[in-house]
GROMACS .gro file of N, CA and C in nm:
model
  465
    1MET      N    1 -13.708  13.468 -15.266
    1MET     CA    2 -13.633  13.415 -15.210
    1MET      C    3 -13.576  13.509 -15.091
    2ASP      N    4 -13.586  13.426 -14.934
    2ASP     CA    5 -13.556  13.500 -14.827
    2ASP      C    6 -13.422  13.498 -14.803
    3LEU      N    7 -13.389  13.532 -14.684
    3LEU     CA    8 -13.226  13.588 -14.684
    3LEU      C    9 -13.154  13.456 -14.650
    4ILE      N   10 -13.212  13.302 -14.631
    4ILE     CA   11 -13.152  13.200 -14.577
    4ILE      C   12 -13.160  13.147 -14.746
    5GLU      N   13 -13.241  13.150 -14.814
    5GLU     CA   14 -13.248  13.105 -14.936
    5GLU      C   15 -13.075  13.186 -15.008
    6LYS      N   16 -13.117  13.315 -15.005
    6LYS     CA   17 -13.020  13.366 -15.064
    6LYS      C   18 -12.852  13.335 -15.057
    7ALA      N   19 -12.836  13.341 -14.897
    7ALA     CA   20 -12.713  13.326 -14.869
    7ALA      C   21 -12.695  13.179 -14.912
    8GLU      N   22 -12.763  13.052 -14.893
    8GLU     CA   23 -12.740  12.945 -14.968
    8GLU      C   24 -12.699  12.941 -15.103
    9LYS      N   25 -12.768  13.022 -15.163
    9LYS     CA   26 -12.722  13.026 -15.326
    9LYS      C   27 -12.624  13.075 -15.343
   10LYS      N   28 -12.587  13.216 -15.255
   10LYS     CA   29 -12.425  13.238 -15.282
   10LYS      C   30 -12.338  13.195 -15.209
   11GLY      N   31 -12.333  13.094 -15.149
   11GLY     CA   32 -12.253  13.008 -15.078
   11GLY      C   33 -12.210  12.914 -15.160
   12ARG      N   34 -12.322  12.839 -15.241
   12ARG     CA   35 -12.322  12.736 -15.356
   12ARG      C   36 -12.240  12.811 -15.481
   13ASP      N   37 -12.290  12.924 -15.523
   13ASP     CA   38 -12.221  12.989 -15.636
   13ASP      C   39 -12.054  12.998 -15.626
   14ILE      N   40 -12.025  13.045 -15.490
   14ILE     CA   41 -11.866  13.051 -15.473
   14ILE      C   42 -11.813  12.901 -15.432
   15VAL      N   43 -11.832  12.812 -15.412
   15VAL     CA   44 -11.799  12.691 -15.416
   15VAL      C   45 -11.798  12.630 -15.521
   16TYR      N   46 -11.871  12.650 -15.612
   16TYR     CA   47 -11.908  12.591 -15.742
   16TYR      C   48 -11.792  12.647 -15.867
   17ASN      N   49 -11.793  12.763 -15.831
   17ASN     CA   50 -11.629  12.811 -15.881
   17ASN      C   51 -11.513  12.772 -15.825
   18LEU      N   52 -11.495  12.724 -15.663
   18LEU     CA   53 -11.382  12.639 -15.621
   18LEU      C   54 -11.362  12.524 -15.720
   19ILE      N   55 -11.475  12.436 -15.696
   19ILE     CA   56 -11.471  12.299 -15.748
   19ILE      C   57 -11.480  12.284 -15.889
   20LYS      N   58 -11.537  12.347 -15.915
   20LYS     CA   59 -11.600  12.317 -16.104
   20LYS      C   60 -11.524  12.227 -16.195
   21ASP      N   61 -11.344  12.251 -16.216
   21ASP     CA   62 -11.254  12.188 -16.258
   21ASP      C   63 -11.159  12.087 -16.155
   22LYS      N   64 -11.232  12.069 -16.040
   22LYS     CA   65 -11.167  11.989 -15.965
   22LYS      C   66 -11.196  11.863 -15.925
   23VAL      N   67 -11.317  11.869 -15.996
   23VAL     CA   68 -11.405  11.747 -15.925
   23VAL      C   69 -11.495  11.646 -16.028
   24ASP      N   70 -11.505  11.531 -15.992
   24ASP     CA   71 -11.565  11.432 -16.126
   24ASP      C   72 -11.680  11.493 -16.109
   25ASN      N   73 -11.772  11.448 -15.976
   25ASN     CA   74 -11.912  11.477 -15.997
   25ASN      C   75 -11.924  11.569 -15.841
   26TYR      N   76 -12.065  11.655 -15.869
   26TYR     CA   77 -12.070  11.703 -15.711
   26TYR      C   78 -12.240  11.725 -15.729
   27GLU      N   79 -12.322  11.719 -15.621
   27GLU     CA   80 -12.463  11.748 -15.607
   27GLU      C   81 -12.485  11.854 -15.464
   28PHE      N   82 -12.511  11.931 -15.523
   28PHE     CA   83 -12.583  12.045 -15.414
   28PHE      C   84 -12.736  12.010 -15.358
   29THR      N   85 -12.731  12.023 -15.223
   29THR     CA   86 -12.876  11.988 -15.197
   29THR      C   87 -12.944  12.090 -15.186
   30GLU      N   88 -13.121  12.101 -15.209
   30GLU     CA   89 -13.180  12.192 -15.235
   30GLU      C   90 -13.242  12.246 -15.127
   31TRP      N   91 -13.256  12.176 -15.035
   31TRP     CA   92 -13.321  12.181 -14.897
   31TRP      C   93 -13.275  12.293 -14.810
   32LYS      N   94 -13.293  12.409 -14.784
   32LYS     CA   95 -13.252  12.534 -14.686
   32LYS      C   96 -13.190  12.468 -14.568
   33TYR      N   97 -13.274  12.417 -14.481
   33TYR     CA   98 -13.221  12.352 -14.395
   33TYR      C   99 -13.158  12.238 -14.397
   34ALA      N  100 -13.089  12.161 -14.476
   34ALA     CA  101 -13.007  12.042 -14.487
   34ALA      C  102 -12.929  12.037 -14.389
   35ALA      N  103 -12.884  11.951 -14.371
   35ALA     CA  104 -12.774  11.910 -14.282
   35ALA      C  105 -12.650  11.924 -14.331
   36VAL      N  106 -12.613  11.904 -14.478
   36VAL     CA  107 -12.542  11.919 -14.563
   36VAL      C  108 -12.574  11.955 -14.670
   37ASP      N  109 -12.475  12.056 -14.782
   37ASP     CA  110 -12.513  12.144 -14.874
   37ASP      C  111 -12.432  12.088 -14.982
   38LEU      N  112 -12.342  12.019 -14.980
   38LEU     CA  113 -12.322  11.941 -15.111
   38LEU      C  114 -12.227  11.783 -15.080
   39PHE      N  115 -12.248  11.734 -15.178
   39PHE     CA  116 -12.182  11.587 -15.168
   39PHE      C  117 -12.090  11.569 -15.290
   40VAL      N  118 -11.971  11.566 -15.268
   40VAL     CA  119 -11.860  11.587 -15.389
   40VAL      C  120 -11.804  11.394 -15.380
   41THR      N  121 -11.774  11.359 -15.541
   41THR     CA  122 -11.689  11.271 -15.547
   41THR      C  123 -11.569  11.340 -15.652
   42GLY      N  124 -11.423  11.284 -15.642
   42GLY     CA  125 -11.325  11.372 -15.710
   42GLY      C  126 -11.193  11.389 -15.646
   43PHE      N  127 -11.238  11.451 -15.502
   43PHE     CA  128 -11.093  11.460 -15.421
   43PHE      C  129 -11.018  11.333 -15.415
   44THR      N  130 -10.930  11.285 -15.313
   44THR     CA  131 -10.922  11.194 -15.273
   44THR      C  132 -10.987  11.090 -15.213
   45ASP      N  133 -11.115  11.137 -15.196
   45ASP     CA  134 -11.224  11.043 -15.135
   45ASP      C  135 -11.342  11.129 -15.180
   46THR      N  136 -11.465  11.051 -15.078
   46THR     CA  137 -11.603  11.139 -15.131
   46THR      C  138 -11.619  11.213 -15.005
   47ALA      N  139 -11.695  11.332 -15.040
   47ALA     CA  140 -11.694  11.425 -14.889
   47ALA      C  141 -11.873  11.468 -14.930
   48ALA      N  142 -11.905  11.496 -14.809
   48ALA     CA  143 -12.050  11.555 -14.749
   48ALA      C  144 -11.995  11.686 -14.699
   49ILE      N  145 -12.041  11.798 -14.728
   49ILE     CA  146 -11.983  11.908 -14.718
   49ILE      C  147 -12.096  12.005 -14.650
   50GLU      N  148 -12.100  12.059 -14.548
   50GLU     CA  149 -12.156  12.168 -14.498
   50GLU      C  150 -12.084  12.291 -14.514
   51ILE      N  151 -12.149  12.424 -14.579
   51ILE     CA  152 -12.120  12.536 -14.594
   51ILE      C  153 -12.153  12.643 -14.535
   52LYS      N  154 -12.069  12.734 -14.481
   52LYS     CA  155 -12.150  12.874 -14.432
   52LYS      C  156 -12.103  12.971 -14.468
   53ASP      N  157 -12.170  13.076 -14.527
   53ASP     CA  158 -12.099  13.205 -14.561
   53ASP      C  159 -12.117  13.313 -14.442
   54ARG      N  160 -11.978  13.342 -14.426
   54ARG     CA  161 -11.954  13.444 -14.274
   54ARG      C  162 -11.866  13.554 -14.336
   55GLU      N  163 -11.908  13.624 -14.475
   55GLU     CA  164 -11.822  13.705 -14.510
   55GLU      C  165 -11.821  13.833 -14.493
   56ASP      N  166 -11.892  13.860 -14.363
   56ASP     CA  167 -11.914  14.001 -14.292
   56ASP      C  168 -11.771  13.966 -14.229
   57TYR      N  169 -11.747  13.861 -14.202
   57TYR     CA  170 -11.605  13.877 -14.106
   57TYR      C  171 -11.482  13.816 -14.189
   58THR      N  172 -11.361  13.853 -14.189
   58THR     CA  173 -11.242  13.803 -14.218
   58THR      C  174 -11.198  13.665 -14.116
   59ALA      N  175 -11.105  13.578 -14.165
   59ALA     CA  176 -11.091  13.489 -14.055
   59ALA      C  177 -11.019  13.536 -13.938
   60ASP      N  178 -10.933  13.604 -13.954
   60ASP     CA  179 -10.872  13.659 -13.820
   60ASP      C  180 -10.965  13.706 -13.728
   61LYS      N  181 -11.081  13.799 -13.804
   61LYS     CA  182 -11.160  13.852 -13.679
   61LYS      C  183 -11.225  13.716 -13.591
   62ILE      N  184 -11.292  13.654 -13.675
   62ILE     CA  185 -11.314  13.518 -13.640
   62ILE      C  186 -11.236  13.455 -13.530
   63GLU      N  187 -11.095  13.435 -13.546
   63GLU     CA  188 -11.034  13.405 -13.446
   63GLU      C  189 -11.018  13.474 -13.341
   64GLU      N  190 -11.023  13.635 -13.320
   64GLU     CA  191 -11.029  13.687 -13.239
   64GLU      C  192 -11.130  13.673 -13.148
   65LEU      N  193 -11.282  13.642 -13.172
   65LEU     CA  194 -11.385  13.596 -13.143
   65LEU      C  195 -11.420  13.496 -13.082
   66GLY      N  196 -11.285  13.406 -13.073
   66GLY     CA  197 -11.284  13.271 -13.017
   66GLY      C  198 -11.308  13.152 -13.135
   67GLY      N  199 -11.305  13.179 -13.222
   67GLY     CA  200 -11.303  13.050 -13.348
   67GLY      C  201 -11.499  13.064 -13.433
   68MET      N  202 -11.441  12.984 -13.549
   68MET     CA  203 -11.580  12.966 -13.562
   68MET      C  204 -11.703  12.862 -13.522
   69TYR      N  205 -11.792  12.875 -13.489
   69TYR     CA  206 -11.889  12.795 -13.459
   69TYR      C  207 -11.903  12.676 -13.541
   70LEU      N  208 -11.916  12.539 -13.471
   70LEU     CA  209 -11.955  12.415 -13.542
   70LEU      C  210 -12.067  12.375 -13.463
   71MET      N  211 -12.169  12.371 -13.514
   71MET     CA  212 -12.320  12.344 -13.436
   71MET      C  213 -12.332  12.187 -13.395
   72LYS      N  214 -12.353  12.138 -13.290
   72LYS     CA  215 -12.347  12.025 -13.261
   72LYS      C  216 -12.451  11.943 -13.370
   73ASN      N  217 -12.585  11.984 -13.395
   73ASN     CA  218 -12.677  11.885 -13.469
   73ASN      C  219 -12.602  11.882 -13.633
   74LYS      N  220 -12.539  11.962 -13.676
   74LYS     CA  221 -12.454  11.939 -13.805
   74LYS      C  222 -12.352  11.872 -13.824
   75TYR      N  223 -12.253  11.882 -13.671
   75TYR     CA  224 -12.169  11.791 -13.658
   75TYR      C  225 -12.226  11.615 -13.692
   76ASP      N  226 -12.336  11.602 -13.590
   76ASP     CA  227 -12.379  11.466 -13.595
   76ASP      C  228 -12.447  11.448 -13.711
   77SER      N  229 -12.489  11.510 -13.794
   77SER     CA  230 -12.540  11.481 -13.926
   77SER      C  231 -12.407  11.439 -14.016
   78LEU      N  232 -12.336  11.500 -14.014
   78LEU     CA  233 -12.243  11.464 -14.106
   78LEU      C  234 -12.173  11.355 -14.071
   79MET      N  235 -12.148  11.322 -13.941
   79MET     CA  236 -12.073  11.216 -13.907
   79MET      C  237 -12.191  11.082 -13.924
   80TYR      N  238 -12.317  11.104 -13.895
   80TYR     CA  239 -12.423  11.008 -13.962
   80TYR      C  240 -12.382  10.954 -14.070
   81ILE      N  241 -12.409  11.065 -14.186
   81ILE     CA  242 -12.376  11.047 -14.342
   81ILE      C  243 -12.255  10.946 -14.324
   82GLN      N  244 -12.149  11.014 -14.252
   82GLN     CA  245 -12.002  10.910 -14.290
   82GLN      C  246 -12.057  10.783 -14.240
   83ASP      N  247 -12.102  10.759 -14.142
   83ASP     CA  248 -12.153  10.629 -14.126
   83ASP      C  249 -12.229  10.510 -14.198
   84VAL      N  250 -12.296  10.574 -14.268
   84VAL     CA  251 -12.396  10.514 -14.344
   84VAL      C  252 -12.325  10.498 -14.461
   85SER      N  253 -12.290  10.592 -14.523
   85SER     CA  254 -12.230  10.606 -14.697
   85SER      C  255 -12.072  10.631 -14.702
   86GLY      N  256 -11.969  10.637 -14.607
   86GLY     CA  257 -11.869  10.667 -14.647
   86GLY      C  258 -11.809  10.787 -14.670
   87TYR      N  259 -11.887  10.888 -14.656
   87TYR     CA  260 -11.857  11.050 -14.693
   87TYR      C  261 -11.765  11.051 -14.577
   88THR      N  262 -11.664  11.160 -14.650
   88THR     CA  263 -11.555  11.195 -14.530
   88THR      C  264 -11.644  11.348 -14.521
   89PRO      N  265 -11.685  11.357 -14.377
   89PRO     CA  266 -11.753  11.517 -14.338
   89PRO      C  267 -11.623  11.633 -14.340
   90TYR      N  268 -11.690  11.745 -14.398
   90TYR     CA  269 -11.590  11.886 -14.407
   90TYR      C  270 -11.678  11.990 -14.361
   91PHE      N  271 -11.620  12.045 -14.301
   91PHE     CA  272 -11.675  12.185 -14.284
   91PHE      C  273 -11.644  12.297 -14.338
   92LEU      N  274 -11.718  12.386 -14.433
   92LEU     CA  275 -11.633  12.495 -14.500
   92LEU      C  276 -11.675  12.627 -14.490
   93ALA      N  277 -11.594  12.714 -14.504
   93ALA     CA  278 -11.650  12.857 -14.420
   93ALA      C  279 -11.609  12.931 -14.524
   94ILE      N  280 -11.691  13.039 -14.581
   94ILE     CA  281 -11.657  13.162 -14.662
   94ILE      C  282 -11.657  13.269 -14.574
   95PHE      N  283 -11.501  13.355 -14.570
   95PHE     CA  284 -11.465  13.437 -14.461
   95PHE      C  285 -11.408  13.578 -14.593
   96LYS      N  286 -11.473  13.701 -14.547
   96LYS     CA  287 -11.443  13.792 -14.633
   96LYS      C  288 -11.312  13.778 -14.702
   97ASP      N  289 -11.192  13.726 -14.654
   97ASP     CA  290 -11.076  13.715 -14.700
   97ASP      C  291 -11.016  13.560 -14.780
   98LYS      N  292 -11.103  13.488 -14.736
   98LYS     CA  293 -11.080  13.325 -14.747
   98LYS      C  294 -11.162  13.227 -14.742
   99ILE      N  295 -11.153  13.119 -14.810
   99ILE     CA  296 -11.253  13.004 -14.796
   99ILE      C  297 -11.160  12.885 -14.711
  100VAL      N  298 -11.220  12.858 -14.622
  100VAL     CA  299 -11.165  12.769 -14.507
  100VAL      C  300 -11.222  12.643 -14.539
  101MET      N  301 -11.154  12.533 -14.515
  101MET     CA  302 -11.215  12.415 -14.510
  101MET      C  303 -11.172  12.310 -14.417
  102TRP      N  304 -11.264  12.230 -14.324
  102TRP     CA  305 -11.176  12.143 -14.219
  102TRP      C  306 -11.224  11.991 -14.256
  103ASN      N  307 -11.141  11.922 -14.199
  103ASN     CA  308 -11.186  11.733 -14.207
  103ASN      C  309 -11.233  11.743 -14.066
  104LEU      N  310 -11.351  11.686 -14.055
  104LEU     CA  311 -11.430  11.675 -13.906
  104LEU      C  312 -11.358  11.555 -13.832
  105ASN      N  313 -11.328  11.440 -13.901
  105ASN     CA  314 -11.256  11.368 -13.879
  105ASN      C  315 -11.080  11.410 -13.815
  106ARG      N  316 -11.062  11.523 -13.833
  106ARG     CA  317 -10.929  11.540 -13.772
  106ARG      C  318 -10.930  11.664 -13.652
  107LEU      N  319 -11.032  11.690 -13.622
  107LEU     CA  320 -11.049  11.800 -13.530
  107LEU      C  321 -11.091  11.728 -13.388
  108ASN      N  322 -10.990  11.802 -13.299
  108ASN     CA  323 -11.020  11.770 -13.166
  108ASN      C  324 -11.130  11.840 -13.074
  109ILE      N  325 -11.275  11.841 -13.122
  109ILE     CA  326 -11.379  11.892 -13.044
  109ILE      C  327 -11.387  11.884 -12.917
  110GLU      N  328 -11.442  11.995 -12.843
  110GLU     CA  329 -11.495  12.050 -12.705
  110GLU      C  330 -11.616  12.093 -12.733
  111TRP      N  331 -11.772  12.017 -12.682
  111TRP     CA  332 -11.861  12.053 -12.689
  111TRP      C  333 -11.892  12.165 -12.566
  112THR      N  334 -11.968  12.319 -12.600
  112THR     CA  335 -12.016  12.383 -12.491
  112THR      C  336 -12.151  12.401 -12.528
  113LYS      N  337 -12.195  12.470 -12.448
  113LYS     CA  338 -12.332  12.528 -12.452
  113LYS      C  339 -12.352  12.656 -12.430
  114ASP      N  340 -12.418  12.716 -12.514
  114ASP     CA  341 -12.481  12.886 -12.463
  114ASP      C  342 -12.576  12.918 -12.538
  115VAL      N  343 -12.616  13.052 -12.493
  115VAL     CA  344 -12.748  13.095 -12.579
  115VAL      C  345 -12.707  13.182 -12.699
  116LEU      N  346 -12.783  13.131 -12.809
  116LEU     CA  347 -12.733  13.211 -12.951
  116LEU      C  348 -12.867  13.190 -13.002
  117PRO      N  349 -12.796  13.318 -13.146
  117PRO     CA  350 -12.984  13.325 -13.195
  117PRO      C  351 -13.013  13.202 -13.303
  118ASN      N  352 -13.101  13.217 -13.313
  118ASN     CA  353 -13.198  13.097 -13.366
  118ASN      C  354 -13.137  13.052 -13.549
  119THR      N  355 -13.076  13.185 -13.605
  119THR     CA  356 -13.026  13.157 -13.702
  119THR      C  357 -12.929  13.263 -13.752
  120THR      N  358 -12.867  13.257 -13.844
  120THR     CA  359 -12.754  13.391 -13.903
  120THR      C  360 -12.850  13.475 -13.959
  121TYR      N  361 -12.912  13.429 -14.061
  121TYR     CA  362 -12.994  13.498 -14.155
  121TYR      C  363 -13.144  13.411 -14.155
  122GLY      N  364 -13.229  13.517 -14.164
  122GLY     CA  365 -13.389  13.455 -14.165
  122GLY      C  366 -13.445  13.536 -14.042
  123GLU      N  367 -13.596  13.497 -14.076
  123GLU     CA  368 -13.663  13.580 -13.987
  123GLU      C  369 -13.682  13.519 -13.856
  124ASN      N  370 -13.651  13.436 -13.786
  124ASN     CA  371 -13.642  13.380 -13.697
  124ASN      C  372 -13.540  13.435 -13.593
  125LYS      N  373 -13.586  13.519 -13.528
  125LYS     CA  374 -13.474  13.624 -13.453
  125LYS      C  375 -13.463  13.608 -13.296
  126GLY      N  376 -13.515  13.496 -13.264
  126GLY     CA  377 -13.500  13.463 -13.125
  126GLY      C  378 -13.366  13.398 -13.068
  127GLU      N  379 -13.362  13.359 -12.951
  127GLU     CA  380 -13.270  13.298 -12.908
  127GLU      C  381 -13.283  13.186 -12.853
  128GLY      N  382 -13.189  13.055 -12.835
  128GLY     CA  383 -13.214  12.923 -12.784
  128GLY      C  384 -13.073  12.907 -12.757
  129GLU      N  385 -13.105  12.783 -12.645
  129GLU     CA  386 -12.933  12.739 -12.584
  129GLU      C  387 -12.917  12.643 -12.711
  130LYS      N  388 -12.782  12.621 -12.749
  130LYS     CA  389 -12.744  12.542 -12.865
  130LYS      C  390 -12.599  12.503 -12.851
  131GLU      N  391 -12.588  12.382 -12.833
  131GLU     CA  392 -12.457  12.294 -12.827
  131GLU      C  393 -12.359  12.332 -12.958
  132PHE      N  394 -12.253  12.353 -12.954
  132PHE     CA  395 -12.170  12.384 -13.008
  132PHE      C  396 -12.021  12.365 -13.000
  133ALA      N  397 -11.902  12.368 -13.088
  133ALA     CA  398 -11.778  12.367 -13.042
  133ALA      C  399 -11.727  12.507 -13.129
  134TYR      N  400 -11.608  12.538 -13.077
  134TYR     CA  401 -11.549  12.664 -13.170
  134TYR      C  402 -11.422  12.581 -13.216
  135ILE      N  403 -11.415  12.564 -13.383
  135ILE     CA  404 -11.313  12.555 -13.446
  135ILE      C  405 -11.222  12.640 -13.481
  136HIS      N  406 -11.097  12.629 -13.491
  136HIS     CA  407 -11.003  12.745 -13.545
  136HIS      C  408 -10.913  12.739 -13.689
  137ILE      N  409 -10.898  12.806 -13.730
  137ILE     CA  410 -10.849  12.824 -13.878
  137ILE      C  411 -10.710  12.783 -13.883
  138LYS      N  412 -10.682  12.730 -13.766
  138LYS     CA  413 -10.510  12.676 -13.775
  138LYS      C  414 -10.538  12.539 -13.787
  139ASP      N  415 -10.681  12.494 -13.731
  139ASP     CA  416 -10.664  12.338 -13.755
  139ASP      C  417 -10.765  12.294 -13.917
  140ALA      N  418 -10.755  12.424 -13.989
  140ALA     CA  419 -10.819  12.398 -14.129
  140ALA      C  420 -10.718  12.295 -14.219
  141ILE      N  421 -10.767  12.219 -14.308
  141ILE     CA  422 -10.646  12.129 -14.377
  141ILE      C  423 -10.680  12.242 -14.475
  142ARG      N  424 -10.733  12.341 -14.569
  142ARG     CA  425 -10.751  12.353 -14.708
  142ARG      C  426 -10.741  12.529 -14.676
  143PHE      N  427 -10.715  12.625 -14.756
  143PHE     CA  428 -10.752  12.752 -14.782
  143PHE      C  429 -10.716  12.795 -14.923
  144TYR      N  430 -10.833  12.895 -14.949
  144TYR     CA  431 -10.870  12.957 -15.082
  144TYR      C  432 -10.850  13.097 -15.058
  145GLU      N  433 -10.790  13.174 -15.151
  145GLU     CA  434 -10.790  13.321 -15.166
  145GLU      C  435 -10.983  13.352 -15.189
  146THR      N  436 -11.056  13.418 -15.158
  146THR     CA  437 -11.187  13.452 -15.190
  146THR      C  438 -11.218  13.473 -15.311
  147LYS      N  439 -11.102  13.614 -15.335
  147LYS     CA  440 -11.163  13.692 -15.465
  147LYS      C  441 -11.118  13.616 -15.554
  148HIS      N  442 -11.058  13.475 -15.578
  148HIS     CA  443 -11.013  13.399 -15.702
  148HIS      C  444 -11.185  13.317 -15.734
  149TYR      N  445 -11.313  13.307 -15.641
  149TYR     CA  446 -11.419  13.262 -15.654
  149TYR      C  447 -11.545  13.329 -15.615
  150LYS      N  448 -11.536  13.482 -15.599
  150LYS     CA  449 -11.646  13.535 -15.571
  150LYS      C  450 -11.724  13.587 -15.705
  151GLN      N  451 -11.659  13.610 -15.818
  151GLN     CA  452 -11.708  13.706 -15.924
  151GLN      C  453 -11.860  13.647 -15.964
  152HIS      N  454 -11.877  13.545 -15.937
  152HIS     CA  455 -12.028  13.494 -15.994
  152HIS      C  456 -12.096  13.457 -15.881
  153SER      N  457 -12.077  13.550 -15.754
  153SER     CA  458 -12.164  13.532 -15.658
  153SER      C  459 -12.207  13.678 -15.627
  154GLN      N  460 -12.369  13.666 -15.553
  154GLN     CA  461 -12.390  13.790 -15.553
  154GLN      C  462 -12.473  13.736 -15.423
  155ARG      N  463 -12.486  13.860 -15.307
  155ARG     CA  464 -12.583  13.827 -15.204
  155ARG      C  465 -12.727  13.883 -15.209
   0.00000   0.00000   0.00000
């Protein structure tokens, strides 16, 4: 299992512990480069969720750095899924101190471009120009204390 697959599994384990008693049905995608990591029914709507593991940082530290990156290609994929299936697009980040979730329909997004690493985890250590937006903790719709959901996850 490579670093990307380990990060994906860890994020799925944490989110599984978060949702297992709260939803009717869920399906994790298996492909490590998938645009969506999780489909859920059982909230007040159906959801397509992208999960990011950023446990090296606290949520406050991410804010100090300017906000959480939302990549344009991930956003576009989630919005496409919403258009064709009706799933509400969510972005979920796992930080050292909390799990934060944003409803992408509720964000005022301003896109920018910069040179960034190709991957967070993985062997492609090069850089390239990427289009992204900063999203902020204050705009999240849900917060969960990480300590309650980490017991079964491992990096």
